[in-house]
Amino acid sequence: MVTPVLQIEDLAVEFTTPEGVLRAVDGVSYSVDAGETLAVVGETGSGKSVTVLAALGLLDAGRIVSGRVMFDGLDLLRLPDKKLRRLLGSNLTMVFQNPMSALNPVMTVGRQVAETLVVHDRKLTNKGARGRAIELLALVGVPQPDVRFNQYPHEFSGGMCQRVVIAMAIANNPRVIIADEPTTAVDVTVQAQLLDLLQVAREETGAGVVLITHDLGVVAEVADRVAVMYAGRVVETAPVRNIFRAPQHPYTVGLLSCLPRLDSTVEELVPIPGSPANLLIRSPGCAFQPRCGLSADRDICTSDRPELAAAAADSAAAGSWAACHFADETTAWSAREHLVREPS
Ligand SMILES: Nc1ncnc2c1ncn2[C@@H]1O[C@H](COP(=O)(O)OP(=O)(O)OP(=O)(O)O)[C@@H](O)[C@H]1O
Ligand SMILES: [Mg+2]
């Protein structure tokens, strides 16, 4: 059995707002294995970012109410700041949506990559760091890396900056790379290149990759497994092929039915009908119930909160887990309603 490189267990995070206490992350568990890409999907506000920020001690507000985040036998939530900071940037790295926020505007690109190396390897000479930084820039596809080494971030396009950020993320052979919508800020052609690059990075380092994305097309292309989040909870986790062929949670079906058609010019997902859950109100039942076409006012959906449960081993969804009282009905229901389109 493979041991996960990162394992988030029962993580809960709350924010105190003028309207009351908002539970943004409500008992999230997921894990990623070495060399695996786990895609985390879910509509805006479902807690994807807060989950990873909390896991890595990077939350600037909010309170972690419960949970463990196991990495290398250590619980990151209970690690002294200094130790955690040493792990971040070396063993555990992050790539954010906006590369500009990750780069220092007044330092040359090359020096930033070189410093990432030196911080985690004190024995590295300046010359050695420079050489390795140029190698890394070449690896991530920065042309003329020895020239580009001496340039500043504003001399790079957004896509090139994100390549630099990825170079920094893989510089110290990480075991886990977390990428939070890494391609949202760049145009479509560059998106595909950056995703390829993340795959190369994963192969080079053997790291487990957590890829947060809105784009189910991306999921189909790069993910091994998928965690679907809704209202601060994981509602389904499954091998990627199961997600498209035999979705177990009605919310997953909703996401799939919002996939843009091939002939469509719209790249964004069309939202699922109904309003996202109000995180200020914790109902005793399933948070998706008010928008769910499968629930059909069955009482248990409003009275009991479903926990993740495994699909039958002899079903098409073997290996999937879903938090739905009627998960075993979902695939047939979605086929009946013609809600699911297979991605190209
Ligand atoms: N500093 C904060 N104060 C109050 N609420 C917050 C704060 N940060 C996040 N939240 C709330 O936590 C919830 C989860 O936010 P999060 O950023 O994790 O969503 P997300 O799934 O990453 O969405 P997106 O797809 O838009 O990035 C949201 O309702 C958000 O408004
Ligand atoms: Mg986010």
mmCIF file of C-alpha atoms and ligand atoms in Angstrom:
data_model
loop_
_atom_site.group_PDB
_atom_site.id
_atom_site.type_symbol
_atom_site.label_atom_id
_atom_site.label_comp_id
_atom_site.label_asym_id
_atom_site.label_seq_id
_atom_site.Cartn_x
_atom_site.Cartn_y
_atom_site.Cartn_z
ATOM 1 C CA MET A 1 0.000 0.000 0.000
ATOM 2 C CA VAL A 2 1.212 3.502 -0.865
ATOM 3 C CA THR A 3 1.515 5.908 2.038
ATOM 4 C CA PRO A 4 0.218 9.362 1.189
ATOM 5 C CA VAL A 5 2.822 12.132 1.134
ATOM 6 C CA LEU A 6 0.270 14.609 2.437
ATOM 7 C CA GLN A 7 -2.804 13.727 4.399
ATOM 8 C CA ILE A 8 -5.386 16.252 5.539
ATOM 9 C CA GLU A 9 -7.663 14.829 8.213
ATOM 10 C CA ASP A 10 -10.905 16.327 9.472
ATOM 11 C CA LEU A 11 -9.753 19.914 8.980
ATOM 12 C CA ALA A 12 -12.173 22.637 10.092
ATOM 13 C CA VAL A 13 -11.643 26.388 9.780
ATOM 14 C CA GLU A 14 -13.887 29.218 10.954
ATOM 15 C CA PHE A 15 -13.941 32.948 10.330
ATOM 16 C CA THR A 16 -15.623 35.412 12.625
ATOM 17 C CA THR A 17 -17.513 37.902 10.483
ATOM 18 C CA PRO A 18 -19.903 40.749 11.380
ATOM 19 C CA GLU A 19 -22.756 38.395 10.398
ATOM 20 C CA GLY A 20 -21.570 35.596 12.644
ATOM 21 C CA VAL A 21 -19.203 32.641 12.653
ATOM 22 C CA LEU A 22 -18.647 31.231 9.175
ATOM 23 C CA ARG A 23 -17.400 27.660 8.884
ATOM 24 C CA ALA A 24 -15.482 27.792 5.603
ATOM 25 C CA VAL A 25 -13.914 24.347 5.968
ATOM 26 C CA ASP A 26 -16.019 21.764 7.726
ATOM 27 C CA GLY A 27 -14.209 18.495 8.360
ATOM 28 C CA VAL A 28 -12.211 18.124 5.170
ATOM 29 C CA SER A 29 -10.094 15.028 4.615
ATOM 30 C CA TYR A 30 -8.086 14.205 1.523
ATOM 31 C CA SER A 31 -4.653 12.888 0.716
ATOM 32 C CA VAL A 32 -2.202 12.738 -2.145
ATOM 33 C CA ASP A 33 0.332 10.011 -2.926
ATOM 34 C CA ALA A 34 3.823 10.491 -4.306
ATOM 35 C CA GLY A 35 3.755 11.014 -8.068
ATOM 36 C CA GLU A 36 0.004 11.448 -8.090
ATOM 37 C CA THR A 37 -2.076 14.459 -9.159
ATOM 38 C CA LEU A 38 -5.116 15.076 -7.010
ATOM 39 C CA ALA A 39 -7.478 17.655 -8.498
ATOM 40 C CA VAL A 40 -9.640 19.595 -6.060
ATOM 41 C CA VAL A 41 -12.759 21.044 -7.689
ATOM 42 C CA GLY A 42 -15.831 22.882 -6.523
ATOM 43 C CA GLU A 43 -17.512 26.207 -7.142
ATOM 44 C CA THR A 44 -16.264 29.482 -5.773
ATOM 45 C CA GLY A 45 -16.367 29.736 -1.988
ATOM 46 C CA SER A 46 -16.405 25.973 -1.405
ATOM 47 C CA GLY A 47 -13.256 26.153 0.727
ATOM 48 C CA LYS A 48 -10.608 24.869 -1.679
ATOM 49 C CA SER A 49 -8.103 27.630 -0.980
ATOM 50 C CA VAL A 50 -8.777 28.016 2.725
ATOM 51 C CA THR A 51 -8.188 24.263 3.152
ATOM 52 C CA VAL A 52 -4.677 24.374 1.699
ATOM 53 C CA LEU A 53 -3.767 27.715 3.253
ATOM 54 C CA ALA A 54 -4.785 26.398 6.670
ATOM 55 C CA ALA A 55 -2.921 23.141 6.064
ATOM 56 C CA LEU A 56 0.300 25.021 5.370
ATOM 57 C CA GLY A 57 -0.056 27.574 8.157
ATOM 58 C CA LEU A 58 -0.580 30.400 5.663
ATOM 59 C CA LEU A 59 -3.998 31.650 6.785
ATOM 60 C CA ASP A 60 -3.939 35.352 7.544
ATOM 61 C CA ALA A 61 -7.286 35.282 9.334
ATOM 62 C CA GLY A 62 -9.579 32.610 10.674
ATOM 63 C CA ARG A 63 -9.192 29.888 13.224
ATOM 64 C CA ILE A 64 -8.378 26.227 12.801
ATOM 65 C CA VAL A 65 -10.982 24.437 14.873
ATOM 66 C CA SER A 66 -9.871 20.856 14.372
ATOM 67 C CA GLY A 67 -7.799 18.563 12.237
ATOM 68 C CA ARG A 68 -4.412 17.100 11.482
ATOM 69 C CA VAL A 69 -2.221 17.600 8.424
ATOM 70 C CA MET A 70 0.280 14.771 8.228
ATOM 71 C CA PHE A 71 3.458 15.207 6.227
ATOM 72 C CA ASP A 72 6.454 12.960 6.695
ATOM 73 C CA GLY A 73 5.148 11.739 10.047
ATOM 74 C CA LEU A 74 4.690 15.308 11.299
ATOM 75 C CA ASP A 75 1.458 17.143 11.983
ATOM 76 C CA LEU A 76 1.957 20.482 10.231
ATOM 77 C CA LEU A 77 -0.726 22.108 12.383
ATOM 78 C CA ARG A 78 1.341 21.442 15.491
ATOM 79 C CA LEU A 79 4.776 22.225 14.109
ATOM 80 C CA PRO A 80 6.701 25.229 15.467
ATOM 81 C CA ASP A 81 6.647 28.131 12.981
ATOM 82 C CA LYS A 82 10.338 27.906 12.257
ATOM 83 C CA LYS A 83 10.198 24.222 11.345
ATOM 84 C CA LEU A 84 7.145 24.755 9.173
ATOM 85 C CA ARG A 85 8.824 27.604 7.331
ATOM 86 C CA ARG A 86 11.791 25.374 6.587
ATOM 87 C CA LEU A 87 9.507 22.807 4.995
ATOM 88 C CA LEU A 88 7.670 25.392 2.920
ATOM 89 C CA GLY A 89 9.690 26.319 -0.099
ATOM 90 C CA SER A 90 11.646 23.082 -0.018
ATOM 91 C CA ASN A 91 9.677 19.911 0.706
ATOM 92 C CA LEU A 92 6.267 21.467 0.390
ATOM 93 C CA THR A 93 5.735 24.198 -2.147
ATOM 94 C CA MET A 94 2.880 26.271 -3.486
ATOM 95 C CA VAL A 95 2.082 27.843 -6.832
ATOM 96 C CA PHE A 96 -0.626 30.513 -6.644
ATOM 97 C CA GLN A 97 -2.966 31.990 -9.214
ATOM 98 C CA ASN A 98 -1.092 35.250 -9.553
ATOM 99 C CA PRO A 99 2.643 34.742 -10.170
ATOM 100 C CA MET A 100 3.342 38.432 -9.585
ATOM 101 C CA SER A 101 2.349 38.070 -5.940
ATOM 102 C CA ALA A 102 4.941 35.319 -5.522
ATOM 103 C CA LEU A 103 7.812 37.233 -7.132
ATOM 104 C CA ASN A 104 9.734 40.173 -5.751
ATOM 105 C CA PRO A 105 9.463 43.040 -8.270
ATOM 106 C CA VAL A 106 12.813 44.602 -7.338
ATOM 107 C CA MET A 107 14.967 41.460 -7.533
ATOM 108 C CA THR A 108 16.117 39.793 -10.733
ATOM 109 C CA VAL A 109 14.297 36.615 -11.617
ATOM 110 C CA GLY A 110 17.485 34.573 -11.576
ATOM 111 C CA ARG A 111 18.489 35.782 -8.152
ATOM 112 C CA GLN A 112 15.091 34.816 -6.769
ATOM 113 C CA VAL A 113 15.475 31.280 -8.064
ATOM 114 C CA ALA A 114 19.070 31.122 -6.805
ATOM 115 C CA GLU A 115 18.048 32.361 -3.338
ATOM 116 C CA THR A 116 15.392 29.670 -3.077
ATOM 117 C CA LEU A 117 18.203 27.174 -3.619
ATOM 118 C CA VAL A 118 20.641 28.785 -1.197
ATOM 119 C CA VAL A 119 18.120 29.189 1.629
ATOM 120 C CA HIS A 120 17.682 25.428 1.727
ATOM 121 C CA ASP A 121 21.245 24.420 0.937
ATOM 122 C CA ARG A 122 23.696 26.571 2.852
ATOM 123 C CA LYS A 123 26.668 24.807 1.282
ATOM 124 C CA LEU A 124 25.772 25.959 -2.195
ATOM 125 C CA THR A 125 28.185 28.588 -3.591
ATOM 126 C CA ASN A 126 26.909 31.628 -5.485
ATOM 127 C CA LYS A 127 28.301 30.232 -8.687
ATOM 128 C CA GLY A 128 26.732 26.838 -8.066
ATOM 129 C CA ALA A 129 23.381 28.432 -7.290
ATOM 130 C CA ARG A 130 23.534 30.539 -10.441
ATOM 131 C CA GLY A 131 24.300 27.515 -12.596
ATOM 132 C CA ARG A 132 21.529 25.458 -11.052
ATOM 133 C CA ALA A 133 19.069 28.375 -11.355
ATOM 134 C CA ILE A 134 19.833 28.686 -15.066
ATOM 135 C CA GLU A 135 19.290 24.938 -15.450
ATOM 136 C CA LEU A 136 15.943 25.255 -13.715
ATOM 137 C CA LEU A 137 14.894 28.195 -15.895
ATOM 138 C CA ALA A 138 15.771 26.130 -18.944
ATOM 139 C CA LEU A 139 13.830 23.166 -17.579
ATOM 140 C CA VAL A 140 10.664 25.239 -17.191
ATOM 141 C CA GLY A 141 11.016 26.570 -20.718
ATOM 142 C CA VAL A 142 12.358 30.083 -20.192
ATOM 143 C CA PRO A 143 14.222 30.871 -23.431
ATOM 144 C CA GLN A 144 17.799 32.172 -23.187
ATOM 145 C CA PRO A 145 17.875 31.440 -19.465
ATOM 146 C CA ASP A 146 21.357 32.900 -18.964
ATOM 147 C CA VAL A 147 20.162 36.245 -20.330
ATOM 148 C CA ARG A 148 16.751 36.106 -18.692
ATOM 149 C CA PHE A 149 18.469 35.331 -15.352
ATOM 150 C CA ASN A 150 19.391 39.023 -15.059
ATOM 151 C CA GLN A 151 15.963 40.435 -15.891
ATOM 152 C CA TYR A 152 13.215 41.626 -13.546
ATOM 153 C CA PRO A 153 9.684 40.163 -13.283
ATOM 154 C CA HIS A 154 8.140 43.116 -15.147
ATOM 155 C CA GLU A 155 10.234 42.155 -18.183
ATOM 156 C CA PHE A 156 8.453 38.762 -18.239
ATOM 157 C CA SER A 157 4.927 37.971 -19.455
ATOM 158 C CA GLY A 158 2.452 36.502 -16.953
ATOM 159 C CA GLY A 159 2.983 33.010 -18.331
ATOM 160 C CA MET A 160 6.773 33.365 -18.150
ATOM 161 C CA CYS A 161 6.482 34.589 -14.548
ATOM 162 C CA GLN A 162 4.430 31.521 -13.683
ATOM 163 C CA ARG A 163 7.172 29.371 -15.229
ATOM 164 C CA VAL A 164 9.635 31.058 -12.888
ATOM 165 C CA VAL A 165 7.360 30.409 -9.924
ATOM 166 C CA ILE A 166 7.176 26.747 -10.945
ATOM 167 C CA ALA A 167 10.981 26.683 -11.216
ATOM 168 C CA MET A 168 11.147 27.944 -7.636
ATOM 169 C CA ALA A 169 8.539 25.413 -6.549
ATOM 170 C CA ILE A 170 10.571 22.480 -7.875
ATOM 171 C CA ALA A 171 14.022 23.893 -7.039
ATOM 172 C CA ASN A 172 14.500 21.861 -3.880
ATOM 173 C CA ASN A 173 12.941 18.575 -4.964
ATOM 174 C CA PRO A 174 9.637 18.964 -3.172
ATOM 175 C CA ARG A 175 7.572 15.983 -2.096
ATOM 176 C CA VAL A 176 4.339 17.919 -2.434
ATOM 177 C CA ILE A 177 3.426 20.750 -4.815
ATOM 178 C CA ILE A 178 0.149 22.554 -4.213
ATOM 179 C CA ALA A 179 -1.044 24.609 -7.168
ATOM 180 C CA ASP A 180 -4.069 26.832 -6.539
ATOM 181 C CA GLU A 181 -5.618 27.770 -9.905
ATOM 182 C CA PRO A 182 -2.137 28.188 -11.384
ATOM 183 C CA THR A 183 -3.374 28.938 -14.890
ATOM 184 C CA THR A 184 -6.337 31.195 -14.238
ATOM 185 C CA ALA A 185 -4.421 34.438 -14.775
ATOM 186 C CA VAL A 186 -2.927 33.514 -18.158
ATOM 187 C CA ASP A 187 -4.451 33.083 -21.597
ATOM 188 C CA VAL A 188 -5.677 29.758 -22.903
ATOM 189 C CA THR A 189 -2.696 28.708 -25.004
ATOM 190 C CA VAL A 190 -0.335 29.417 -22.134
ATOM 191 C CA GLN A 191 -2.607 27.490 -19.756
ATOM 192 C CA ALA A 192 -1.995 24.262 -21.644
ATOM 193 C CA GLN A 193 1.769 24.831 -21.605
ATOM 194 C CA LEU A 194 1.779 25.504 -17.870
ATOM 195 C CA LEU A 195 -0.248 22.365 -17.186
ATOM 196 C CA ASP A 196 2.212 20.322 -19.238
ATOM 197 C CA LEU A 197 4.967 21.946 -17.254
ATOM 198 C CA LEU A 198 3.356 20.960 -13.962
ATOM 199 C CA GLN A 199 3.237 17.391 -15.222
ATOM 200 C CA VAL A 200 6.929 17.591 -16.124
ATOM 201 C CA ALA A 201 7.619 19.023 -12.673
ATOM 202 C CA ARG A 202 5.781 16.140 -11.091
ATOM 203 C CA GLU A 203 7.752 13.619 -13.130
ATOM 204 C CA GLU A 204 11.085 15.339 -12.409
ATOM 205 C CA THR A 205 10.511 15.454 -8.672
ATOM 206 C CA GLY A 206 8.172 12.505 -8.075
ATOM 207 C CA ALA A 207 6.119 14.881 -5.930
ATOM 208 C CA GLY A 208 2.452 14.507 -5.172
ATOM 209 C CA VAL A 209 0.556 17.386 -6.769
ATOM 210 C CA VAL A 210 -2.610 18.958 -5.402
ATOM 211 C CA LEU A 211 -4.146 20.933 -8.254
ATOM 212 C CA ILE A 212 -7.019 23.248 -7.409
ATOM 213 C CA THR A 213 -9.017 24.126 -10.484
ATOM 214 C CA HIS A 214 -12.427 25.179 -11.762
ATOM 215 C CA ASP A 215 -11.851 23.470 -15.045
ATOM 216 C CA LEU A 216 -13.119 19.913 -15.440
ATOM 217 C CA GLY A 217 -11.410 19.714 -18.829
ATOM 218 C CA VAL A 218 -8.127 20.175 -16.993
ATOM 219 C CA VAL A 219 -9.182 17.544 -14.491
ATOM 220 C CA ALA A 220 -9.899 15.030 -17.236
ATOM 221 C CA GLU A 221 -6.499 15.682 -18.724
ATOM 222 C CA VAL A 222 -4.120 15.717 -15.764
ATOM 223 C CA ALA A 223 -5.713 14.299 -12.630
ATOM 224 C CA ASP A 224 -5.350 10.802 -11.257
ATOM 225 C CA ARG A 225 -7.899 11.366 -8.544
ATOM 226 C CA VAL A 226 -10.431 14.056 -7.793
ATOM 227 C CA ALA A 227 -11.852 15.554 -4.613
ATOM 228 C CA VAL A 228 -15.079 17.498 -5.117
ATOM 229 C CA MET A 229 -15.814 20.136 -2.493
ATOM 230 C CA TYR A 230 -19.126 21.742 -1.649
ATOM 231 C CA ALA A 231 -19.801 24.180 1.181
ATOM 232 C CA GLY A 232 -16.581 23.420 3.027
ATOM 233 C CA ARG A 233 -16.819 19.652 2.754
ATOM 234 C CA VAL A 234 -15.503 16.962 0.450
ATOM 235 C CA VAL A 235 -18.667 15.481 -1.060
ATOM 236 C CA GLU A 236 -16.994 13.031 -3.416
ATOM 237 C CA THR A 237 -13.529 11.611 -3.917
ATOM 238 C CA ALA A 238 -12.812 9.231 -6.752
ATOM 239 C CA PRO A 239 -10.397 8.028 -9.420
ATOM 240 C CA VAL A 240 -10.720 10.462 -12.307
ATOM 241 C CA ARG A 241 -12.429 8.049 -14.711
ATOM 242 C CA ASN A 242 -15.183 7.367 -12.170
ATOM 243 C CA ILE A 243 -15.965 11.061 -11.845
ATOM 244 C CA PHE A 244 -16.970 11.274 -15.499
ATOM 245 C CA ARG A 245 -18.429 7.806 -16.003
ATOM 246 C CA ALA A 246 -20.136 7.125 -12.707
ATOM 247 C CA PRO A 247 -20.471 10.250 -10.573
ATOM 248 C CA GLN A 248 -21.824 9.422 -7.130
ATOM 249 C CA HIS A 249 -22.802 12.823 -5.751
ATOM 250 C CA PRO A 250 -25.571 14.922 -7.338
ATOM 251 C CA TYR A 251 -23.337 17.984 -6.984
ATOM 252 C CA THR A 252 -20.666 16.280 -9.100
ATOM 253 C CA VAL A 253 -23.369 15.619 -11.683
ATOM 254 C CA GLY A 254 -24.228 19.329 -11.532
ATOM 255 C CA LEU A 255 -20.622 20.291 -12.175
ATOM 256 C CA LEU A 256 -20.429 17.916 -15.133
ATOM 257 C CA SER A 257 -23.647 19.189 -16.655
ATOM 258 C CA CYS A 258 -22.137 22.670 -16.556
ATOM 259 C CA LEU A 259 -19.184 21.623 -18.698
ATOM 260 C CA PRO A 260 -18.965 23.921 -21.703
ATOM 261 C CA ARG A 261 -19.707 22.182 -24.994
ATOM 262 C CA LEU A 262 -16.912 21.701 -27.481
ATOM 263 C CA ASP A 263 -18.566 24.142 -29.865
ATOM 264 C CA SER A 264 -19.059 26.733 -27.160
ATOM 265 C CA THR A 265 -16.896 29.798 -26.828
ATOM 266 C CA VAL A 266 -17.601 29.988 -23.115
ATOM 267 C CA GLU A 267 -14.743 28.702 -21.025
ATOM 268 C CA GLU A 268 -16.133 29.408 -17.582
ATOM 269 C CA LEU A 269 -18.493 26.947 -15.975
ATOM 270 C CA VAL A 270 -22.136 27.885 -16.069
ATOM 271 C CA PRO A 271 -23.226 27.912 -12.446
ATOM 272 C CA ILE A 272 -25.484 25.200 -11.092
ATOM 273 C CA PRO A 273 -29.016 26.516 -10.511
ATOM 274 C CA GLY A 274 -29.738 27.751 -6.979
ATOM 275 C CA SER A 275 -27.569 29.679 -4.577
ATOM 276 C CA PRO A 276 -24.405 28.375 -3.006
ATOM 277 C CA ALA A 277 -24.887 27.254 0.573
ATOM 278 C CA ASN A 278 -24.875 29.905 3.253
ATOM 279 C CA LEU A 279 -21.907 28.926 5.396
ATOM 280 C CA LEU A 280 -23.252 30.939 8.333
ATOM 281 C CA ILE A 281 -26.136 28.519 8.768
ATOM 282 C CA ARG A 282 -25.247 24.924 9.550
ATOM 283 C CA SER A 283 -28.216 22.786 8.763
ATOM 284 C CA PRO A 284 -28.390 19.297 10.296
ATOM 285 C CA GLY A 285 -28.839 17.741 6.866
ATOM 286 C CA CYS A 286 -26.986 17.816 3.556
ATOM 287 C CA ALA A 287 -25.801 21.286 2.520
ATOM 288 C CA PHE A 288 -26.583 20.550 -1.134
ATOM 289 C CA GLN A 289 -30.182 19.461 -0.458
ATOM 290 C CA PRO A 290 -31.856 22.787 -1.446
ATOM 291 C CA ARG A 291 -30.302 22.517 -4.934
ATOM 292 C CA CYS A 292 -30.444 18.755 -5.324
ATOM 293 C CA GLY A 293 -32.595 17.131 -7.984
ATOM 294 C CA LEU A 294 -32.150 13.653 -6.554
ATOM 295 C CA SER A 295 -33.226 14.394 -2.998
ATOM 296 C CA ALA A 296 -36.873 14.926 -4.035
ATOM 297 C CA ASP A 297 -37.732 16.113 -0.536
ATOM 298 C CA ARG A 298 -36.756 12.867 1.086
ATOM 299 C CA ASP A 299 -36.634 13.589 4.825
ATOM 300 C CA ILE A 300 -33.264 12.085 5.535
ATOM 301 C CA CYS A 301 -31.593 14.698 3.300
ATOM 302 C CA THR A 302 -32.715 17.519 5.578
ATOM 303 C CA SER A 303 -32.379 15.691 8.885
ATOM 304 C CA ASP A 304 -29.093 13.756 8.611
ATOM 305 C CA ARG A 305 -25.810 14.924 7.268
ATOM 306 C CA PRO A 306 -24.369 12.265 4.948
ATOM 307 C CA GLU A 307 -20.793 11.130 5.601
ATOM 308 C CA LEU A 308 -18.400 9.903 2.907
ATOM 309 C CA ALA A 309 -19.075 6.241 2.182
ATOM 310 C CA ALA A 310 -17.472 3.852 -0.288
ATOM 311 C CA ALA A 311 -19.298 2.787 -3.428
ATOM 312 C CA ALA A 312 -19.934 -0.921 -3.802
ATOM 313 C CA ALA A 313 -16.791 -2.771 -4.873
ATOM 314 C CA ASP A 314 -18.647 -4.518 -7.711
ATOM 315 C CA SER A 315 -20.144 -1.300 -9.121
ATOM 316 C CA ALA A 316 -18.905 1.014 -11.882
ATOM 317 C CA ALA A 317 -17.984 3.441 -9.126
ATOM 318 C CA ALA A 318 -15.668 1.083 -7.233
ATOM 319 C CA GLY A 319 -12.999 3.235 -5.572
ATOM 320 C CA SER A 320 -15.290 6.254 -5.243
ATOM 321 C CA TRP A 321 -16.490 7.726 -1.964
ATOM 322 C CA ALA A 322 -19.471 10.022 -1.778
ATOM 323 C CA ALA A 323 -21.350 11.871 0.936
ATOM 324 C CA CYS A 324 -24.887 11.296 -0.306
ATOM 325 C CA HIS A 325 -27.637 9.159 1.206
ATOM 326 C CA PHE A 326 -28.625 8.061 -2.278
ATOM 327 C CA ALA A 327 -25.217 7.830 -3.935
ATOM 328 C CA ASP A 328 -26.063 4.444 -5.433
ATOM 329 C CA GLU A 329 -28.936 6.078 -7.344
ATOM 330 C CA THR A 330 -26.942 9.005 -8.681
ATOM 331 C CA THR A 331 -25.494 7.562 -11.878
ATOM 332 C CA ALA A 332 -28.807 6.156 -13.076
ATOM 333 C CA TRP A 333 -30.612 9.373 -12.129
ATOM 334 C CA SER A 334 -28.131 11.548 -14.005
ATOM 335 C CA ALA A 335 -28.314 9.344 -17.103
ATOM 336 C CA ARG A 336 -32.109 9.536 -16.949
ATOM 337 C CA GLU A 337 -32.019 13.287 -16.704
ATOM 338 C CA HIS A 338 -29.413 13.448 -19.492
ATOM 339 C CA LEU A 339 -27.345 15.620 -17.262
ATOM 340 C CA VAL A 340 -23.889 14.277 -17.905
ATOM 341 C CA ARG A 341 -21.751 14.818 -20.961
ATOM 342 C CA GLU A 342 -18.540 12.903 -21.323
ATOM 343 C CA PRO A 343 -15.620 15.244 -21.824
ATOM 344 C CA SER A 344 -13.910 15.036 -25.192
HETATM 345 N N1 LIG B 1 -10.425 36.235 5.581
HETATM 346 C C1 LIG B 1 -11.655 35.768 5.476
HETATM 347 N N2 LIG B 1 -12.659 36.254 6.235
HETATM 348 C C2 LIG B 1 -13.917 35.791 6.138
HETATM 349 N N3 LIG B 1 -14.285 34.807 5.290
HETATM 350 C C3 LIG B 1 -13.332 34.277 4.501
HETATM 351 C C4 LIG B 1 -11.973 34.728 4.537
HETATM 352 N N4 LIG B 1 -11.252 34.021 3.635
HETATM 353 C C5 LIG B 1 -12.134 33.166 3.061
HETATM 354 N N5 LIG B 1 -13.370 33.315 3.580
HETATM 355 C C6 LIG B 1 -14.582 32.572 3.205
HETATM 356 O O1 LIG B 1 -14.306 31.196 3.230
HETATM 357 C C7 LIG B 1 -15.045 30.517 2.219
HETATM 358 C C8 LIG B 1 -14.115 29.634 1.423
HETATM 359 O O2 LIG B 1 -13.230 30.444 0.673
HETATM 360 P P1 LIG B 1 -12.134 29.849 -0.295
HETATM 361 O O3 LIG B 1 -11.281 30.995 -0.687
HETATM 362 O O4 LIG B 1 -11.467 28.699 0.320
HETATM 363 O O5 LIG B 1 -13.000 29.370 -1.533
HETATM 364 P P2 LIG B 1 -12.477 28.678 -2.863
HETATM 365 O O6 LIG B 1 -13.150 27.361 -2.955
HETATM 366 O O7 LIG B 1 -11.007 28.713 -2.921
HETATM 367 O O8 LIG B 1 -13.132 29.644 -3.969
HETATM 368 P P3 LIG B 1 -12.508 30.166 -5.357
HETATM 369 O O9 LIG B 1 -12.832 29.114 -6.344
HETATM 370 O O10 LIG B 1 -13.281 31.430 -5.611
HETATM 371 O O11 LIG B 1 -11.050 30.413 -5.174
HETATM 372 C C9 LIG B 1 -15.716 31.617 1.407
HETATM 373 O O12 LIG B 1 -17.062 31.717 1.800
HETATM 374 C C10 LIG B 1 -14.967 32.850 1.769
HETATM 375 O O13 LIG B 1 -15.807 33.979 1.682
HETATM 376 MG MG MG B 2 -9.630 29.704 -4.140
#
